Short mmCIF file of C-alpha atoms and ligand atoms in Angstrom, two decimals:
data_model
loop_
_atom_site.label_atom_id
_atom_site.label_comp_id
_atom_site.label_asym_id
_atom_site.label_seq_id
_atom_site.Cartn_x
_atom_site.Cartn_y
_atom_site.Cartn_z
CA VAL A 8 11.05 9.42 -16.95
CA LEU A 9 12.38 9.17 -13.40
CA GLY A 10 11.33 6.42 -11.01
CA ILE A 11 11.98 6.87 -7.30
CA ASP A 12 11.74 4.38 -4.45
CA SER A 13 13.20 4.31 -0.94
CA SER A 14 14.22 0.64 -1.14
CA PRO A 15 17.65 -0.30 -2.50
CA GLU A 16 16.31 -3.80 -3.35
CA MET A 17 13.45 -2.36 -5.43
CA LEU A 18 15.83 0.04 -7.20
CA ALA A 19 18.20 -2.83 -7.99
CA ALA A 20 15.30 -4.80 -9.53
CA ALA A 21 14.21 -1.73 -11.54
CA ALA A 22 17.72 -0.95 -12.77
CA GLU A 23 17.63 -3.63 -15.46
CA ARG A 24 14.70 -1.80 -17.11
CA ALA A 25 16.52 1.55 -17.25
CA ILE A 26 17.05 3.28 -20.61
CA PRO A 27 19.82 5.83 -20.03
CA GLY A 28 18.64 9.36 -20.73
CA ARG A 29 14.99 8.29 -21.07
CA LEU A 30 14.05 6.07 -18.14
CA GLU A 31 16.10 6.26 -14.97
CA PHE A 32 15.69 5.27 -11.32
CA ALA A 33 16.97 6.98 -8.19
CA PRO A 34 16.65 6.61 -4.43
CA GLY A 35 14.06 8.95 -2.99
CA ASP A 36 11.47 9.21 -0.24
CA VAL A 37 8.12 10.45 -1.48
CA ARG A 38 7.65 12.23 1.86
CA ASP A 39 10.30 14.82 0.99
CA TRP A 40 11.13 14.30 -2.69
CA ALA A 41 10.66 17.37 -4.92
CA PRO A 42 11.26 17.76 -8.66
CA ALA A 43 13.59 20.39 -10.12
CA GLU A 44 10.85 21.66 -12.44
CA PRO A 45 7.07 21.24 -12.94
CA LEU A 46 6.01 17.76 -14.08
CA ASP A 47 3.71 16.57 -16.86
CA LEU A 48 2.84 13.31 -15.09
CA ILE A 49 3.19 11.78 -11.64
CA ILE A 50 2.30 8.08 -11.27
CA SER A 51 2.35 6.29 -7.94
CA ASN A 52 1.65 2.57 -7.99
CA ALA A 53 1.09 0.53 -4.82
CA THR A 54 3.17 2.83 -2.62
CA LEU A 55 1.16 5.56 -0.89
CA HIS A 56 -0.60 3.10 1.45
CA TRP A 57 2.81 2.81 3.16
CA VAL A 58 3.09 6.58 3.53
CA PRO A 59 1.18 8.46 6.26
CA GLU A 60 -0.14 12.03 6.22
CA HIS A 61 -1.91 12.15 2.88
CA GLU A 62 -3.41 15.47 4.09
CA THR A 63 -0.13 17.20 3.31
CA LEU A 64 1.33 14.74 0.76
CA LEU A 65 -1.41 14.99 -1.88
CA PRO A 66 -1.51 18.82 -2.09
CA ARG A 67 2.30 18.88 -2.26
CA LEU A 68 2.42 16.33 -5.10
CA ALA A 69 -0.38 18.22 -6.91
CA SER A 70 1.63 21.44 -6.60
CA TYR A 71 4.40 19.85 -8.70
CA LEU A 72 2.15 19.52 -11.77
CA ALA A 73 2.66 21.73 -14.82
CA PRO A 74 -0.44 23.18 -16.55
CA ARG A 75 -2.33 20.23 -18.12
CA GLY A 76 -0.20 17.88 -16.02
CA ALA A 77 -1.75 14.84 -14.30
CA ILE A 78 -1.29 12.72 -11.19
CA ALA A 79 -2.41 9.08 -11.20
CA VAL A 80 -2.42 6.96 -8.05
CA GLN A 81 -3.24 3.32 -7.35
CA MET A 82 -3.03 1.88 -3.87
CA PRO A 83 -4.43 -1.08 -1.97
CA ALA A 84 -7.07 -0.09 0.60
CA ASN A 85 -7.50 -3.01 2.95
CA PHE A 86 -6.93 -1.56 6.40
CA ASP A 87 -10.44 -2.63 7.44
CA ALA A 88 -10.15 -6.11 5.87
CA ALA A 89 -9.81 -9.21 8.06
CA THR A 90 -6.17 -9.63 6.99
CA HIS A 91 -5.30 -6.34 8.69
CA VAL A 92 -7.83 -6.35 11.55
CA LEU A 93 -6.67 -9.83 12.61
CA ILE A 94 -3.03 -8.73 12.77
CA ASN A 95 -4.02 -6.16 15.37
CA GLU A 96 -6.34 -8.61 17.15
CA THR A 97 -3.51 -11.16 17.41
CA LEU A 98 -1.08 -8.50 18.62
CA ALA A 99 -3.54 -7.41 21.32
CA GLU A 100 -4.00 -10.91 22.73
CA ASP A 101 -0.54 -11.70 24.05
CA PRO A 102 1.72 -9.65 26.33
CA ARG A 103 4.75 -10.78 24.31
CA TRP A 104 3.72 -8.56 21.38
CA GLN A 105 0.99 -6.32 22.75
CA ALA A 106 3.25 -3.28 22.49
CA LEU A 107 3.17 -3.56 18.68
CA LYS A 108 -0.62 -3.15 18.52
CA ASP A 109 -1.73 -0.14 16.45
CA TRP A 110 1.83 0.57 15.34
CA ARG A 111 0.60 1.15 11.78
CA PRO A 112 -2.37 3.52 11.61
CA ALA A 113 -4.63 3.22 8.57
CA ALA A 114 -2.99 5.43 5.94
CA VAL A 115 -5.69 5.24 3.26
CA HIS A 116 -8.80 7.42 3.38
CA PRO A 117 -12.10 6.69 1.63
CA LEU A 118 -11.89 7.33 -2.12
CA SER A 119 -14.20 10.35 -1.89
CA TRP A 120 -11.66 11.99 0.41
CA TYR A 121 -9.04 11.91 -2.41
CA VAL A 122 -11.50 13.24 -4.95
CA GLU A 123 -12.36 16.18 -2.69
CA LYS A 124 -8.73 16.77 -1.75
CA LEU A 125 -7.65 17.02 -5.41
CA TRP A 126 -10.67 19.19 -6.28
CA ALA A 127 -9.47 21.55 -3.54
CA CYS A 128 -6.10 21.63 -5.37
CA GLY A 129 -7.87 22.83 -8.53
CA LEU A 130 -7.68 19.50 -10.39
CA ILE A 131 -10.26 17.68 -12.52
CA VAL A 132 -10.62 14.26 -10.90
CA ASP A 133 -11.67 10.73 -11.81
CA GLY A 134 -11.77 8.16 -9.01
CA TRP A 135 -12.82 4.54 -8.83
CA GLU A 136 -12.18 1.40 -6.82
CA THR A 137 -12.16 -2.30 -7.56
CA VAL A 138 -12.31 -5.36 -5.32
CA TYR A 139 -10.27 -8.18 -6.86
CA LEU A 140 -11.25 -11.67 -5.75
CA HIS A 141 -7.97 -13.53 -5.71
CA VAL A 142 -8.41 -17.31 -5.66
CA LEU A 143 -5.44 -18.68 -3.75
CA HIS A 144 -4.27 -22.27 -3.46
CA GLY A 145 -2.29 -24.35 -0.99
CA ASP A 146 -2.13 -24.40 2.82
CA ASP A 147 -2.53 -21.04 4.57
CA PRO A 148 -2.45 -19.15 1.27
CA VAL A 149 -3.74 -15.88 2.79
CA LEU A 150 -0.94 -16.00 5.34
CA GLU A 151 1.58 -16.50 2.51
CA TRP A 152 0.04 -13.55 0.62
CA VAL A 153 0.14 -11.23 3.65
CA LYS A 154 3.72 -12.24 4.46
CA GLY A 155 4.70 -10.32 1.33
CA SER A 156 2.86 -7.16 2.35
CA ALA A 157 1.10 -6.11 5.57
CA LEU A 158 2.78 -8.72 7.76
CA ARG A 159 6.34 -7.87 6.71
CA PRO A 160 6.88 -4.84 8.95
CA VAL A 161 5.15 -6.57 11.89
CA LEU A 162 7.42 -9.64 11.66
CA ALA A 163 10.43 -7.36 11.27
CA ARG A 164 9.56 -5.70 14.59
CA LEU A 165 8.99 -8.99 16.46
CA PRO A 166 11.93 -10.75 18.09
CA GLU A 167 12.82 -13.78 15.96
CA ALA A 168 11.96 -16.19 18.78
CA ASP A 169 8.36 -14.86 18.95
CA ARG A 170 7.63 -15.00 15.21
CA PRO A 171 6.51 -18.68 14.95
CA ALA A 172 4.01 -18.41 17.85
CA PHE A 173 2.61 -15.10 16.59
CA THR A 174 2.33 -16.41 13.04
CA ALA A 175 0.58 -19.61 14.17
CA ALA A 176 -2.01 -17.64 16.20
CA TYR A 177 -2.63 -15.26 13.28
CA ALA A 178 -2.82 -18.13 10.73
CA ALA A 179 -5.55 -19.86 12.77
CA LYS A 180 -7.67 -16.69 12.65
CA LEU A 181 -7.09 -16.32 8.90
CA ARG A 182 -8.28 -19.88 8.28
CA SER A 183 -11.66 -19.01 9.87
CA ALA A 184 -11.97 -15.65 8.13
CA TYR A 185 -10.99 -17.01 4.69
CA PRO A 186 -12.28 -20.60 4.54
CA ARG A 187 -10.84 -22.99 2.00
CA THR A 188 -13.32 -24.21 -0.64
CA GLU A 189 -12.99 -26.99 -3.17
CA HIS A 190 -11.99 -24.30 -5.73
CA GLY A 191 -9.45 -22.53 -3.55
CA THR A 192 -9.40 -19.77 -0.94
CA VAL A 193 -10.99 -16.46 -1.93
CA LEU A 194 -9.18 -13.30 -0.83
CA PRO A 195 -11.08 -10.08 -1.63
CA PHE A 196 -8.53 -7.29 -2.20
CA ARG A 197 -9.58 -3.67 -2.69
CA ARG A 198 -7.60 -1.11 -4.67
CA VAL A 199 -8.43 2.58 -5.09
CA PHE A 200 -7.49 4.55 -8.18
CA PHE A 201 -7.65 8.26 -8.90
CA VAL A 202 -6.44 10.58 -11.63
CA GLY A 203 -6.25 14.36 -11.20
CA ARG A 204 -5.59 16.71 -14.13
CA ARG A 205 -4.59 20.34 -13.93
CA PRO A 206 -6.76 22.35 -16.39
C1 LIG B 302 4.31 -2.85 -3.50
S1 LIG B 302 5.81 -2.04 -3.83
C2 LIG B 302 5.45 -1.23 -5.37
C3 LIG B 302 6.69 -0.90 -6.13
C4 LIG B 302 6.48 -0.23 -7.50
N1 LIG B 302 5.90 1.09 -7.33
C5 LIG B 302 5.65 -1.08 -8.42
O1 LIG B 302 4.58 -0.65 -8.82
O2 LIG B 302 6.07 -2.20 -8.74
C6 LIG B 302 5.78 -0.71 -2.65
C7 LIG B 302 7.01 0.16 -2.70
O3 LIG B 302 6.82 1.35 -1.93
C8 LIG B 302 8.11 1.76 -1.53
N2 LIG B 302 7.99 2.80 -0.52
C9 LIG B 302 7.41 2.67 0.70
N3 LIG B 302 7.48 3.85 1.36
C10 LIG B 302 8.10 4.73 0.53
C11 LIG B 302 8.47 6.10 0.64
N4 LIG B 302 8.19 6.81 1.76
N5 LIG B 302 9.10 6.69 -0.39
C12 LIG B 302 9.38 5.99 -1.53
N6 LIG B 302 9.06 4.68 -1.68
C13 LIG B 302 8.43 4.06 -0.67
C14 LIG B 302 8.75 0.47 -1.07
O4 LIG B 302 10.14 0.57 -0.99
C15 LIG B 302 8.26 -0.51 -2.14
O5 LIG B 302 9.21 -0.67 -3.16
#
């Protein structure tokens, strides 16, 4: 089994799970990575939502499958959720960071798009999606959650001096969109799943 990721930090974390000769990890970018021979199984977990151009990516990955091989993908699909919409809304409201608006186009299509795309590649497909209701605790828990995902690349592109003001404006919007209850703050989080098998 070979695991690839483009992040040295992620590869360093994975390295301790390696089993030489059976489970190995290597740097690679899924946008241009290609195997040396046809594959029995491709699994992508929580990665393809960071990668654009699924129109060309999915058929290329499907083409790597051996007969009876399978591809299984899971990815978050929250580009239309308040967490993401409010990032753009906050970016649009202030000339200091307006230029960053729309920098990350929605990468994830509706689930039916993936089913049809893999059918067109000759695969047998199962697809489903689940909305997880995460109950978060503490002050600004949705902000803390998003800091580890969608907000990361935005903050990285903002000058350090602008980050506190941007974050405060965004946090105020999140508090209205995701009100705190006596049981915690509910964050709905959608994930799409699909499995395609070559006959
Ligand atoms: C949420 S993490 C998931 C990591 C791992 N797949 C897992 O399930 O624990 C998203 C990963 O996607 C990786 N990633 C983003 N774009 C990538 C690309 N173009 N090629 C390879 N990896 C990429 C990031 O480096 C990051 O480690």
